[in-house]
Amino acid sequence: MFIFLRYGADDQVLFNPDCSIRLLLDNIKKRCCCQTKDVIALVDDKINIINLEESLENACFLFTDRGVYILVEVQKREDGVLVYKALLDSPDSDIQAKLEALSSPRGGTKTQSGKPKQGKKSVAKGSLTTTTSINASVGNTSKNRPNKTTKS
C-alpha cells in the first residue's frame, strides 16, 4: 500500500502508510520540510480532513491505497476555530475555497453524504484536534487486519 502526498510547488512524494501514525507523521514532516512543532493534517480529493495525531496505531487504515492527499497546516485562531491552509505554493482555488469553508465557525467537516458535520473537539496529549469523517473505511481496526496464523 502507498499514498501520494502533494505539497510545495506541486511536488508529489510517495509514502508507505503501513506503519504507526507517529512514524508516518515524523516522516512527512521531515520529507516535506515542515518544522517539528507544526501541526499538519492531510486532505483527500473530497476535502475530508485526516488528522495525524501521535499514536502507535497503524496508519494504513486511514488511507485509500494509491490515494492522493494534500498537506495542510492546522492553526488555531484566538476564538478557538481551527484554520486549514493548503501547503501548496499555488493551490487550486476550489481546494482553497473548501478549506476556508471548513475553517469558518459554522464550517465543520463533510461526511460521506456531503452534508456538513461540525467536528467534535477532543484533547489528545494536551493538543486540540478535531475528529473528522474520512472516506477510507476505518471501522474497528482489529476487524480490518488479516488474521495471522502460524502453522504448528
Short mmCIF file of C-alpha atoms in Angstrom, two decimals:
data_model
loop_
_atom_site.label_atom_id
_atom_site.label_comp_id
_atom_site.label_asym_id
_atom_site.label_seq_id
_atom_site.Cartn_x
_atom_site.Cartn_y
_atom_site.Cartn_z
CA MET A 1 0.00 0.00 0.00
CA PHE A 2 1.18 3.50 -0.72
CA ILE A 3 -0.17 7.06 -0.94
CA PHE A 4 0.88 10.21 -2.75
CA LEU A 5 1.26 13.48 -0.87
CA ARG A 6 1.18 16.84 -2.67
CA TYR A 7 2.89 19.90 -1.18
CA GLY A 8 5.03 22.93 -2.10
CA ALA A 9 5.42 23.77 -5.80
CA ASP A 10 3.05 20.91 -6.65
CA ASP A 11 5.67 18.38 -5.59
CA GLN A 12 4.41 14.85 -5.07
CA VAL A 13 6.01 12.38 -2.66
CA LEU A 14 5.29 8.69 -2.22
CA PHE A 15 4.68 7.34 1.31
CA ASN A 16 4.04 3.87 2.70
CA PRO A 17 1.46 4.30 5.49
CA ASP A 18 1.88 0.73 6.75
CA CYS A 19 3.49 1.96 9.96
CA SER A 20 2.45 3.74 13.14
CA ILE A 21 0.79 7.12 12.74
CA ARG A 22 3.64 8.67 14.76
CA LEU A 23 6.30 7.35 12.36
CA LEU A 24 4.32 8.47 9.31
CA LEU A 25 3.82 11.94 10.82
CA ASP A 26 7.54 12.31 11.58
CA ASN A 27 8.46 11.09 8.09
CA ILE A 28 6.03 13.50 6.41
CA LYS A 29 7.39 16.45 8.40
CA LYS A 30 10.98 15.51 7.56
CA ARG A 31 10.50 14.84 3.84
CA CYS A 32 8.13 17.79 3.25
CA CYS A 33 10.33 20.33 5.09
CA CYS A 34 7.93 21.01 7.98
CA GLN A 35 9.04 22.08 11.42
CA THR A 36 8.62 19.50 14.18
CA LYS A 37 6.31 21.91 16.05
CA ASP A 38 4.00 22.36 13.02
CA VAL A 39 0.53 20.88 13.31
CA ILE A 40 -0.33 19.24 10.00
CA ALA A 41 -3.13 17.20 8.53
CA LEU A 42 -3.95 15.72 5.15
CA VAL A 43 -6.99 16.23 2.93
CA ASP A 44 -8.25 13.89 0.26
CA ASP A 45 -9.82 14.81 -3.09
CA LYS A 46 -13.22 15.31 -1.41
CA ILE A 47 -11.63 17.66 1.17
CA ASN A 48 -12.09 15.27 4.08
CA ILE A 49 -9.58 16.11 6.80
CA ILE A 50 -7.33 13.35 8.13
CA ASN A 51 -5.74 14.48 11.38
CA LEU A 52 -2.49 12.75 12.20
CA GLU A 53 -2.32 12.52 15.97
CA GLU A 54 0.72 10.98 17.57
CA SER A 55 -0.38 7.42 18.03
CA LEU A 56 1.14 3.98 17.78
CA GLU A 57 -1.84 2.66 15.78
CA ASN A 58 -1.24 1.62 12.19
CA ALA A 59 -1.80 4.50 9.75
CA CYS A 60 -2.76 2.40 6.71
CA PHE A 61 -6.39 2.18 7.89
CA LEU A 62 -6.74 5.96 7.50
CA PHE A 63 -5.98 5.98 3.77
CA THR A 64 -7.12 4.64 0.44
CA ASP A 65 -4.46 2.68 -1.44
CA ARG A 66 -2.80 4.90 -4.06
CA GLY A 67 -4.81 7.87 -2.87
CA VAL A 68 -3.60 11.42 -3.46
CA TYR A 69 -3.61 13.72 -0.42
CA ILE A 70 -2.72 17.37 0.10
CA LEU A 71 -0.62 18.51 3.04
CA VAL A 72 -2.35 21.19 5.11
CA GLU A 73 -1.27 23.25 8.09
CA VAL A 74 -3.65 23.45 11.03
CA GLN A 75 -3.70 26.63 13.09
CA LYS A 76 -5.94 27.57 15.98
CA ARG A 77 -7.31 31.13 15.98
CA GLU A 78 -7.89 33.13 19.14
CA ASP A 79 -11.61 32.31 19.02
CA GLY A 80 -10.79 28.57 19.06
CA VAL A 81 -11.67 27.89 15.41
CA LEU A 82 -9.25 25.64 13.54
CA VAL A 83 -7.93 27.10 10.27
CA TYR A 84 -6.73 24.80 7.49
CA LYS A 85 -4.23 26.10 4.93
CA ALA A 86 -3.02 24.03 1.98
CA LEU A 87 0.78 23.84 1.93
CA LEU A 88 0.89 24.21 -1.84
CA ASP A 89 2.60 27.22 -3.42
CA SER A 90 -0.36 27.80 -5.74
CA PRO A 91 -3.36 25.79 -4.50
CA ASP A 92 -6.37 25.22 -6.74
CA SER A 93 -8.99 27.91 -5.98
CA ASP A 94 -11.61 25.20 -5.43
CA ILE A 95 -9.45 23.47 -2.81
CA GLN A 96 -8.67 26.76 -1.07
CA ALA A 97 -12.37 27.76 -1.00
CA LYS A 98 -13.37 24.40 0.51
CA LEU A 99 -10.64 24.64 3.16
CA GLU A 100 -11.79 28.17 4.04
CA ALA A 101 -15.34 26.86 4.41
CA LEU A 102 -14.06 24.21 6.83
CA SER A 103 -12.23 26.92 8.75
CA SER A 104 -15.35 29.04 9.28
CA PRO A 105 -17.07 28.73 12.68
CA ARG A 106 -20.08 27.03 11.06
CA GLY A 107 -17.98 25.03 8.59
CA GLY A 108 -17.36 21.66 10.15
CA THR A 109 -16.38 18.69 8.08
CA LYS A 110 -18.23 16.82 5.40
CA THR A 111 -19.46 13.31 5.89
CA GLN A 112 -19.60 10.78 3.08
CA SER A 113 -23.10 12.02 2.22
CA GLY A 114 -21.68 15.52 1.63
CA LYS A 115 -23.71 17.16 4.40
CA PRO A 116 -21.78 19.44 6.77
CA LYS A 117 -20.97 17.95 10.14
CA GLN A 118 -19.50 20.02 12.94
CA GLY A 119 -16.23 18.50 14.17
CA LYS A 120 -16.11 17.25 17.75
CA LYS A 121 -13.27 18.55 19.83
CA SER A 122 -11.17 16.13 21.79
CA VAL A 123 -7.98 16.52 23.75
CA ALA A 124 -5.08 14.26 22.87
CA LYS A 125 -1.79 14.73 24.72
CA GLY A 126 -2.56 18.36 25.52
CA SER A 127 -3.28 19.46 21.96
CA LEU A 128 -6.65 20.29 20.43
CA THR A 129 -7.63 18.17 17.47
CA THR A 130 -10.81 17.64 15.51
CA THR A 131 -12.40 14.32 14.92
CA THR A 132 -13.49 14.06 11.32
CA SER A 133 -15.13 11.68 8.95
CA ILE A 134 -12.90 10.20 6.28
CA ASN A 135 -13.62 8.26 3.10
CA ALA A 136 -11.43 5.28 3.90
CA SER A 137 -13.25 2.62 5.85
CA VAL A 138 -11.60 2.78 9.23
CA GLY A 139 -14.05 0.92 11.45
CA ASN A 140 -12.67 -1.30 14.11
CA THR A 141 -9.08 -1.83 13.08
CA SER A 142 -8.93 -5.24 14.66
CA LYS A 143 -11.62 -6.42 12.23
CA ASN A 144 -9.77 -4.96 9.25
CA ARG A 145 -6.48 -6.65 10.00
CA PRO A 146 -5.89 -10.05 8.45
CA ASN A 147 -5.69 -12.89 10.91
CA LYS A 148 -2.16 -14.08 11.47
CA THR A 149 -1.99 -17.80 11.82
CA THR A 150 1.02 -19.91 12.47
CA LYS A 151 1.45 -23.47 11.35
CA SER A 152 2.35 -25.94 14.05
#
